[in-house]
Amino acid sequence: MLIKVTQEDINKGVPISASFCPIALACRRVFNKDCSVTRGNGLTIYMGEEEPTWKRYKHLPYSVKSFINNFDHLIPVEPFEFELED
């Protein structure tokens, strides 16, 4: 699935916020579900309102990890897109 992170996602995004980072906002728009992005063993996107219904996506592209790192450290970022695979 193609995820497009737009300038609007970036403008509305909140650094160091699992639920309101630009990646989570873009995923929320695509899947029409609550999404959060967390770091742990790599990076995982959780979707859904309650843990039993959450879906974990791992092995995200380096571009996603780099984007989040830059955004969280207030380094300017630009819109981009990436593939989210099961």
PDB file of C-alpha atoms in Angstrom:
ATOM      1  CA  MET A   1       0.000   0.000   0.000  1.00  0.00           C
ATOM      2  CA  LEU A   2       1.337   3.415  -0.973  1.00  0.00           C
ATOM      3  CA  ILE A   3       1.420   5.988   1.839  1.00  0.00           C
ATOM      4  CA  LYS A   4       1.815   9.629   0.821  1.00  0.00           C
ATOM      5  CA  VAL A   5       3.034  12.034   3.494  1.00  0.00           C
ATOM      6  CA  THR A   6       1.832  15.474   2.390  1.00  0.00           C
ATOM      7  CA  GLN A   7       2.909  18.981   3.329  1.00  0.00           C
ATOM      8  CA  GLU A   8      -0.335  19.245   5.299  1.00  0.00           C
ATOM      9  CA  ASP A   9       0.672  16.153   7.327  1.00  0.00           C
ATOM     10  CA  ILE A  10       4.021  17.802   8.040  1.00  0.00           C
ATOM     11  CA  ASN A  11       2.414  21.133   8.982  1.00  0.00           C
ATOM     12  CA  LYS A  12      -0.066  19.453  11.355  1.00  0.00           C
ATOM     13  CA  GLY A  13       2.463  16.948  12.704  1.00  0.00           C
ATOM     14  CA  VAL A  14       3.787  17.038  16.254  1.00  0.00           C
ATOM     15  CA  PRO A  15       7.419  16.053  16.913  1.00  0.00           C
ATOM     16  CA  ILE A  16       7.943  13.071  19.236  1.00  0.00           C
ATOM     17  CA  SER A  17       4.240  12.203  19.121  1.00  0.00           C
ATOM     18  CA  ALA A  18       3.279   8.622  18.329  1.00  0.00           C
ATOM     19  CA  SER A  19      -0.266   9.514  17.271  1.00  0.00           C
ATOM     20  CA  PHE A  20       0.286  12.886  15.636  1.00  0.00           C
ATOM     21  CA  CYS A  21       3.544  12.562  13.729  1.00  0.00           C
ATOM     22  CA  PRO A  22       3.174  13.130   9.963  1.00  0.00           C
ATOM     23  CA  ILE A  23       3.525   9.380   9.271  1.00  0.00           C
ATOM     24  CA  ALA A  24       0.657   8.571  11.661  1.00  0.00           C
ATOM     25  CA  LEU A  25      -1.486  11.335  10.142  1.00  0.00           C
ATOM     26  CA  ALA A  26      -0.856  10.009   6.616  1.00  0.00           C
ATOM     27  CA  CYS A  27      -1.684   6.440   7.679  1.00  0.00           C
ATOM     28  CA  ARG A  28      -4.838   7.622   9.451  1.00  0.00           C
ATOM     29  CA  ARG A  29      -5.978   9.271   6.207  1.00  0.00           C
ATOM     30  CA  VAL A  30      -5.296   6.151   4.126  1.00  0.00           C
ATOM     31  CA  PHE A  31      -6.731   3.544   6.520  1.00  0.00           C
ATOM     32  CA  ASN A  32      -9.421   5.696   8.172  1.00  0.00           C
ATOM     33  CA  LYS A  33      -8.356   4.308  11.568  1.00  0.00           C
ATOM     34  CA  ASP A  34      -6.370   5.611  14.509  1.00  0.00           C
ATOM     35  CA  CYS A  35      -2.670   5.062  13.879  1.00  0.00           C
ATOM     36  CA  SER A  36       0.438   5.534  15.942  1.00  0.00           C
ATOM     37  CA  VAL A  37       4.107   5.149  15.148  1.00  0.00           C
ATOM     38  CA  THR A  38       6.388   3.825  17.859  1.00  0.00           C
ATOM     39  CA  ARG A  39      10.052   3.072  18.117  1.00  0.00           C
ATOM     40  CA  GLY A  40      11.232  -0.044  19.791  1.00  0.00           C
ATOM     41  CA  ASN A  41      12.855  -2.886  18.002  1.00  0.00           C
ATOM     42  CA  GLY A  42      12.952  -0.900  14.792  1.00  0.00           C
ATOM     43  CA  LEU A  43       9.777   0.997  14.001  1.00  0.00           C
ATOM     44  CA  THR A  44       6.168  -0.175  14.141  1.00  0.00           C
ATOM     45  CA  ILE A  45       2.925   1.390  12.961  1.00  0.00           C
ATOM     46  CA  TYR A  46      -0.092   0.368  15.016  1.00  0.00           C
ATOM     47  CA  MET A  47      -3.594   0.748  13.607  1.00  0.00           C
ATOM     48  CA  GLY A  48      -6.911   0.533  15.394  1.00  0.00           C
ATOM     49  CA  GLU A  49      -8.395   1.745  18.644  1.00  0.00           C
ATOM     50  CA  GLU A  50      -7.670  -1.205  20.916  1.00  0.00           C
ATOM     51  CA  GLU A  51      -4.604  -3.402  21.111  1.00  0.00           C
ATOM     52  CA  PRO A  52      -6.326  -6.650  20.032  1.00  0.00           C
ATOM     53  CA  THR A  53      -7.288  -5.026  16.723  1.00  0.00           C
ATOM     54  CA  TRP A  54      -3.983  -3.255  16.122  1.00  0.00           C
ATOM     55  CA  LYS A  55      -1.943  -4.334  13.148  1.00  0.00           C
ATOM     56  CA  ARG A  56       1.813  -4.108  13.345  1.00  0.00           C
ATOM     57  CA  TYR A  57       3.895  -3.164  10.349  1.00  0.00           C
ATOM     58  CA  LYS A  58       7.608  -3.705  10.698  1.00  0.00           C
ATOM     59  CA  HIS A  59      10.566  -3.440   8.367  1.00  0.00           C
ATOM     60  CA  LEU A  60       9.707   0.051   7.226  1.00  0.00           C
ATOM     61  CA  PRO A  61      11.965   1.655   4.620  1.00  0.00           C
ATOM     62  CA  TYR A  62      14.976   3.641   5.765  1.00  0.00           C
ATOM     63  CA  SER A  63      13.328   6.756   4.313  1.00  0.00           C
ATOM     64  CA  VAL A  64      10.573   6.492   6.957  1.00  0.00           C
ATOM     65  CA  LYS A  65      13.021   6.105   9.828  1.00  0.00           C
ATOM     66  CA  SER A  66      15.143   8.963   8.539  1.00  0.00           C
ATOM     67  CA  PHE A  67      12.086  11.195   8.080  1.00  0.00           C
ATOM     68  CA  ILE A  68      10.887  10.577  11.647  1.00  0.00           C
ATOM     69  CA  ASN A  69      14.347  11.151  13.097  1.00  0.00           C
ATOM     70  CA  ASN A  70      14.719  14.437  11.214  1.00  0.00           C
ATOM     71  CA  PHE A  71      11.180  15.595  12.054  1.00  0.00           C
ATOM     72  CA  ASP A  72      11.621  14.785  15.753  1.00  0.00           C
ATOM     73  CA  HIS A  73      14.900  16.748  15.811  1.00  0.00           C
ATOM     74  CA  LEU A  74      13.273  19.729  14.037  1.00  0.00           C
ATOM     75  CA  ILE A  75      15.320  19.227  10.880  1.00  0.00           C
ATOM     76  CA  PRO A  76      13.312  20.357   7.829  1.00  0.00           C
ATOM     77  CA  VAL A  77      11.559  17.537   5.958  1.00  0.00           C
ATOM     78  CA  GLU A  78       9.671  17.347   2.675  1.00  0.00           C
ATOM     79  CA  PRO A  79       6.645  15.376   1.505  1.00  0.00           C
ATOM     80  CA  PHE A  80       7.424  11.831   0.370  1.00  0.00           C
ATOM     81  CA  GLU A  81       5.790   8.474  -0.175  1.00  0.00           C
ATOM     82  CA  PHE A  82       6.601   4.909   0.798  1.00  0.00           C
ATOM     83  CA  GLU A  83       5.239   1.395   0.451  1.00  0.00           C
ATOM     84  CA  LEU A  84       3.710  -0.267   3.505  1.00  0.00           C
ATOM     85  CA  GLU A  85       3.798  -4.036   3.171  1.00  0.00           C
ATOM     86  CA  ASP A  86       2.204  -6.708   5.355  1.00  0.00           C
TER      87      ASP A  86
END
